[in-house]
Tab-separated table of C-alpha atoms in Angstrom:
chain	number	residue	atom	x	y	z
J	1	MET	CA	5.127	56.528	7.382
J	2	SER	CA	7.944	54.775	6.251
J	3	PHE	CA	7.841	51.189	4.417
J	4	GLU	CA	9.090	49.887	7.728
J	5	ALA	CA	6.751	51.241	9.913
J	6	ALA	CA	3.640	50.302	7.395
J	7	TYR	CA	4.972	46.745	6.978
J	8	SER	CA	5.520	46.497	11.055
J	9	GLY	CA	1.802	47.688	11.547
J	10	ILE	CA	0.044	45.115	9.160
J	11	GLY	CA	2.415	42.505	10.697
J	12	ARG	CA	1.331	43.240	14.480
J	13	LEU	CA	-2.574	43.265	13.058
J	14	ASP	CA	-1.836	39.584	11.652
J	15	ARG	CA	0.297	38.553	15.146
J	16	LEU	CA	-2.746	39.724	17.413
J	17	SER	CA	-4.807	37.111	15.530
J	18	TYR	CA	-3.057	34.452	16.837
J	19	ARG	CA	-3.940	34.949	20.758
J	20	ASP	CA	-5.664	32.378	22.904
J	21	THR	CA	-9.031	34.807	24.120
J	22	ILE	CA	-12.399	33.937	24.358
J	23	VAL	CA	-13.233	35.909	21.206
J	24	HIS	CA	-10.275	34.283	19.148
J	25	ARG	CA	-11.688	31.022	20.252
J	26	LEU	CA	-14.887	31.982	18.366
J	27	ASP	CA	-16.083	30.746	15.124
J	28	PRO	CA	-14.683	33.025	12.124
J	29	ARG	CA	-18.395	32.629	10.834
J	30	ALA	CA	-20.102	33.667	13.743
J	31	LYS	CA	-17.284	36.749	13.934
J	32	VAL	CA	-17.847	37.493	10.496
J	33	VAL	CA	-21.900	37.434	10.577
J	34	ALA	CA	-21.706	39.387	13.463
J	35	THR	CA	-19.576	41.892	11.951
J	36	MET	CA	-21.646	42.161	8.814
J	37	LEU	CA	-24.768	42.607	11.180
J	38	PHE	CA	-23.191	45.605	13.011
J	39	ALA	CA	-22.204	47.416	9.301
J	40	VAL	CA	-25.875	46.988	7.752
J	41	ALA	CA	-27.041	48.218	11.490
J	42	VAL	CA	-24.546	51.106	11.538
J	43	VAL	CA	-24.966	52.433	7.757
J	44	SER	CA	-28.929	52.050	7.780
J	45	PHE	CA	-29.416	55.298	10.050
J	46	PRO	CA	-30.282	58.769	8.197
J	47	LYS	CA	-27.664	60.831	7.609
J	48	TYR	CA	-28.591	63.203	10.275
J	49	GLU	CA	-28.412	60.626	12.960
J	50	VAL	CA	-25.253	60.710	15.542
J	51	LEU	CA	-26.384	60.560	18.782
J	52	SER	CA	-28.397	57.332	17.785
J	53	LEU	CA	-25.052	55.962	16.568
J	54	LEU	CA	-22.982	56.374	20.034
J	55	PRO	CA	-24.484	53.058	21.824
J	56	PHE	CA	-22.614	50.960	19.126
J	57	PHE	CA	-19.105	51.940	20.234
J	58	LEU	CA	-20.079	49.127	22.955
J	59	PHE	CA	-19.534	46.369	20.614
J	60	PRO	CA	-15.812	47.644	19.378
J	61	ILE	CA	-15.313	48.338	22.917
J	62	LEU	CA	-16.001	44.801	24.175
J	63	ILE	CA	-14.583	42.803	21.356
J	64	GLY	CA	-11.236	44.517	21.965
J	65	ALA	CA	-11.488	44.132	25.737
J	66	LEU	CA	-12.411	40.988	25.549
J	67	GLY	CA	-9.988	39.916	22.743
J	68	ASP	CA	-6.795	41.990	24.384
J	69	ILE	CA	-6.496	44.029	21.501
J	70	PRO	CA	-4.730	47.237	22.327
J	71	ALA	CA	-7.541	50.314	21.694
J	72	GLY	CA	-4.237	52.758	20.868
J	73	PHE	CA	-3.486	50.474	18.137
J	74	ILE	CA	-6.620	50.139	16.615
J	75	ALA	CA	-7.621	53.917	16.870
J	76	ARG	CA	-4.497	54.880	15.264
J	77	LYS	CA	-5.113	52.728	12.617
J	78	VAL	CA	-8.663	54.508	12.310
J	79	VAL	CA	-7.091	57.921	12.137
J	80	ALA	CA	-4.726	57.146	9.625
J	81	VAL	CA	-7.321	56.206	7.035
J	82	SER	CA	-9.861	58.924	7.921
J	83	PRO	CA	-9.111	61.274	5.298
J	84	PHE	CA	-10.907	59.414	3.135
J	85	ALA	CA	-14.121	59.607	5.072
J	86	VAL	CA	-13.186	63.534	5.591
J	87	PHE	CA	-12.844	63.826	1.491
J	88	VAL	CA	-16.336	62.194	1.140
J	89	GLY	CA	-18.063	64.524	3.410
J	90	ILE	CA	-15.750	67.364	3.851
J	91	PHE	CA	-18.087	69.768	1.139
J	92	ASN	CA	-21.722	68.699	3.043
J	93	PRO	CA	-21.862	72.032	4.712
J	94	LEU	CA	-21.454	73.710	1.562
J	95	PHE	CA	-24.430	71.978	0.093
J	96	ASP	CA	-26.535	71.562	3.083
J	97	PRO	CA	-26.690	75.029	4.489
J	98	SER	CA	-30.228	74.200	6.318
J	99	THR	CA	-30.253	74.099	10.132
J	100	VAL	CA	-31.128	71.548	12.320
J	101	ALA	CA	-31.794	72.060	16.377
J	102	ILE	CA	-29.317	69.217	18.203
J	103	ALA	CA	-30.429	70.555	21.345
J	104	PRO	CA	-32.941	73.370	22.739
J	105	GLY	CA	-31.756	76.940	21.427
J	106	VAL	CA	-28.621	75.430	19.366
J	107	PRO	CA	-29.163	75.513	15.776
J	108	VAL	CA	-26.167	73.808	13.934
J	109	SER	CA	-25.958	73.563	10.092
J	110	ALA	CA	-27.075	70.475	8.597
J	111	GLY	CA	-24.009	69.732	6.518
J	112	TRP	CA	-21.969	69.324	9.526
J	113	VAL	CA	-24.344	66.991	11.300
J	114	SER	CA	-24.451	64.718	8.482
J	115	LEU	CA	-20.513	65.049	7.979
J	116	ALA	CA	-20.588	64.221	11.624
J	117	SER	CA	-22.491	61.179	10.798
J	118	ILE	CA	-20.222	60.047	8.085
J	119	LEU	CA	-17.481	60.212	10.338
J	120	VAL	CA	-18.710	58.225	13.512
J	121	LYS	CA	-20.350	55.591	11.003
J	122	PHE	CA	-16.520	55.288	9.536
J	123	ALA	CA	-15.167	54.902	12.936
J	124	LEU	CA	-17.534	52.420	13.803
J	125	THR	CA	-17.487	50.165	10.650
J	126	ILE	CA	-13.494	50.424	10.285
J	127	SER	CA	-12.703	49.778	13.718
J	128	ALA	CA	-14.885	46.632	13.627
J	129	ALA	CA	-13.458	45.284	10.458
J	130	LEU	CA	-10.255	45.952	12.371
J	131	LEU	CA	-10.896	43.830	14.995
J	132	LEU	CA	-12.403	41.202	13.088
J	133	ILE	CA	-8.840	40.762	11.317
J	134	ALA	CA	-7.152	41.404	14.658
J	135	THR	CA	-9.158	38.535	16.120
J	136	THR	CA	-9.860	36.061	13.417
J	137	SER	CA	-6.730	36.295	10.872
J	138	PHE	CA	-7.377	37.305	7.531
J	139	PRO	CA	-7.074	33.580	6.426
J	140	GLY	CA	-9.425	32.547	8.874
J	141	ILE	CA	-12.005	35.431	7.847
J	142	CYS	CA	-11.530	33.666	4.140
J	143	ARG	CA	-12.540	30.142	5.657
J	144	GLY	CA	-15.248	31.631	7.293
J	145	LEU	CA	-16.495	33.401	4.057
J	146	ARG	CA	-15.681	29.860	2.068
J	147	ARG	CA	-17.928	27.734	4.569
J	148	LEU	CA	-20.604	30.667	4.564
J	149	GLY	CA	-21.288	30.095	0.614
J	150	LEU	CA	-18.889	32.730	-1.085
J	151	PRO	CA	-17.683	31.573	-4.307
J	152	ALA	CA	-13.904	29.901	-3.863
J	153	LEU	CA	-12.438	32.095	-6.855
J	154	PHE	CA	-13.566	34.939	-4.948
J	155	VAL	CA	-12.227	34.018	-1.669
J	156	SER	CA	-8.923	32.812	-3.221
J	157	GLN	CA	-8.356	36.218	-4.756
J	158	LEU	CA	-8.957	38.246	-1.323
J	159	LEU	CA	-6.776	35.661	0.423
J	160	PHE	CA	-3.650	35.923	-2.455
J	161	LEU	CA	-4.543	39.841	-2.428
J	162	TYR	CA	-3.572	39.831	1.775
J	163	ARG	CA	-0.920	37.165	1.678
J	164	TYR	CA	1.044	39.010	-1.318
J	165	LEU	CA	0.478	42.375	0.072
J	166	PHE	CA	3.499	41.430	2.482
J	167	VAL	CA	5.652	39.987	-0.426
J	168	LEU	CA	5.649	43.062	-2.290
J	169	MET	CA	6.052	45.410	0.721
J	170	GLU	CA	9.188	43.414	1.267
J	171	GLU	CA	10.302	43.559	-2.638
J	172	ALA	CA	9.522	47.875	-2.016
J	173	MET	CA	11.781	47.838	1.354
J	174	ARG	CA	14.689	46.273	-0.722
J	175	VAL	CA	14.301	48.765	-3.578
J	176	VAL	CA	14.189	51.734	-1.043
J	177	ARG	CA	17.048	50.447	0.744
J	178	ALA	CA	19.124	49.942	-2.117
J	179	ARG	CA	18.198	53.483	-3.177
J	180	ASP	CA	19.211	54.804	0.140
J	181	MET	CA	22.492	53.147	0.488
J	182	ARG	CA	23.262	54.605	-3.032
J	183	SER	CA	22.269	58.302	-2.186
J	184	PHE	CA	23.524	61.011	0.128
J	185	GLY	CA	21.765	63.751	1.631
J	186	LYS	CA	18.649	64.804	-0.775
J	187	ARG	CA	20.361	63.032	-3.928
J	188	GLY	CA	17.964	60.286	-5.033
J	189	THR	CA	14.804	62.062	-3.913
J	190	GLY	CA	13.606	63.406	-7.119
J	191	ALA	CA	11.025	62.613	-9.518
J	192	ARG	CA	13.077	60.584	-12.129
J	193	VAL	CA	14.022	58.220	-9.053
J	194	PHE	CA	10.716	57.580	-8.162
J	195	VAL	CA	9.694	56.448	-11.481
J	196	ARG	CA	12.514	54.254	-11.919
J	197	ILE	CA	12.118	52.795	-8.489
J	198	VAL	CA	8.527	52.203	-9.507
J	199	GLY	CA	9.256	50.561	-12.651
J	200	THR	CA	11.571	48.113	-11.013
J	201	LEU	CA	9.113	47.172	-8.370
J	202	PHE	CA	6.861	46.361	-11.131
J	203	LEU	CA	9.190	44.235	-13.083
J	204	ARG	CA	10.368	42.156	-9.782
J	205	THR	CA	6.605	41.911	-9.008
J	206	VAL	CA	5.495	40.083	-12.515
J	207	GLU	CA	9.180	37.816	-11.987
J	208	ARG	CA	8.139	36.994	-8.404
J	209	ALA	CA	4.089	36.382	-9.362
J	210	GLU	CA	5.346	34.264	-12.204
J	211	ARG	CA	7.375	32.192	-9.995
J	212	ILE	CA	4.808	31.745	-7.687
J	213	TYR	CA	2.013	30.891	-9.868
J	214	GLY	CA	4.411	28.124	-11.296
J	215	ALA	CA	5.318	26.765	-7.792
J	216	MET	CA	1.361	26.671	-7.319
J	217	LEU	CA	0.401	24.925	-10.510
J	218	ALA	CA	3.407	22.030	-9.510
J	219	ARG	CA	1.723	21.593	-6.412
J	220	GLY	CA	-1.644	20.831	-7.824
J	221	PHE	CA	-3.350	24.394	-7.549
J	222	ARG	CA	-6.945	24.180	-9.094
J	223	GLY	CA	-8.433	27.563	-7.923
J	224	GLU	CA	-9.362	27.007	-4.571
J	225	VAL	CA	-6.975	26.995	-1.462
J	226	PRO	CA	-6.909	23.975	0.768
J	227	SER	CA	-7.436	24.329	4.368
J	228	MET	CA	-6.542	21.489	6.673
J	229	ARG	CA	-8.535	23.494	9.712
J	230	ARG	CA	-11.967	22.421	10.238
J	231	GLU	CA	-14.090	24.645	12.574
J	232	ALA	CA	-17.693	23.827	13.960
J	233	LEU	CA	-19.998	25.747	15.296
J	234	ARG	CA	-20.465	25.565	18.999
J	235	PRO	CA	-23.544	26.850	21.035
J	236	SER	CA	-21.187	29.432	22.034
J	237	ASP	CA	-21.196	30.784	18.539
J	238	ALA	CA	-24.667	30.504	18.124
J	239	PHE	CA	-25.347	32.847	21.447
J	240	PHE	CA	-22.686	35.365	20.021
J	241	VAL	CA	-24.328	36.040	16.857
J	242	LEU	CA	-27.630	36.062	18.504
J	243	ALA	CA	-26.799	38.250	21.225
J	244	ALA	CA	-24.994	40.613	18.670
J	245	GLY	CA	-27.736	40.629	16.601
J	246	CYS	CA	-30.276	41.526	19.728
J	247	PHE	CA	-27.961	44.428	20.526
J	248	PHE	CA	-27.862	45.706	17.205
J	249	ALA	CA	-31.760	45.601	16.857
J	250	LEU	CA	-32.030	47.345	20.128
J	251	CYS	CA	-29.670	49.964	19.515
J	252	ARG	CA	-31.176	50.641	16.064
J	253	PHE	CA	-34.860	50.561	16.710
J	254	VAL	CA	-35.139	52.077	20.294
J	255	PRO	CA	-33.968	55.560	21.086
J	256	VAL	CA	-31.682	54.912	23.470
J	257	PRO	CA	-30.220	58.180	23.647
J	258	GLN	CA	-33.423	59.916	23.944
J	259	MET	CA	-34.252	57.667	26.644
J	260	ILE	CA	-31.616	58.342	28.593
J	261	GLY	CA	-31.976	62.030	28.367
J	262	ARG	CA	-35.079	61.865	29.417
J	263	LEU	CA	-34.294	59.666	32.486
J	264	VAL	CA	-31.794	62.326	33.400
J	265	ARG	CA	-33.870	65.287	32.996
J	266	GLY	CA	-36.714	63.587	35.055
J	267	LEU	CA	-34.128	62.788	38.017
J	268	ALA	CA	-33.029	66.299	37.740
J	269	GLY	CA	-36.264	67.852	37.826
């Protein structure tokens, strides 16, 4: 993926957060709490649980549909980072060769089941996090975290990391474009040129950071990024958190897939 494509993808995720839908209008604190509850409920399942995780897909599907977020865009982002999850569980079939029965007469290696569980949990949590950013904006998430009581220094570091990621990518794009304009064919693509590009980018980043920090101090920065927006929790925000929490508890403690399977077998019999 080129620098331009990566920059465009991150920028689109940020632009989606400024739409006006029922999900976007929810208080950031409500969405942050609901997403945290979702992640805790998903990762709390045992490593051999796969079918019990499937009902949790209803939450990101509903949030994406109500927030008018393109499902294909979120799916591509999840697939792009999925190699990390594959790397975590790729050796499970080798280290866990015991067999488990996923259906009568269908034994499967427990390592493959645990790998599938890791991938499903990864897809659920990453999609929920992407939807949180796409419906709240990263500055909105930081405001919500600050009002939930997280330290100002930690929230400011998160906000700067996200904000100046765009600045770093713009600097990298300028360097790469300059390299491309001075190259022909495969010239300028070796390891020596790559090391020079990284060194130039590092120097530019340090100089830019010093100028930005000086400008922040001149404007009265004292460790916390001020915000003019003042959100207030409404009954709809409380209802959203309560409904989401009840749904997660239902999916966590009630074997929904098994109940559906017994119901189908009863109807078929």
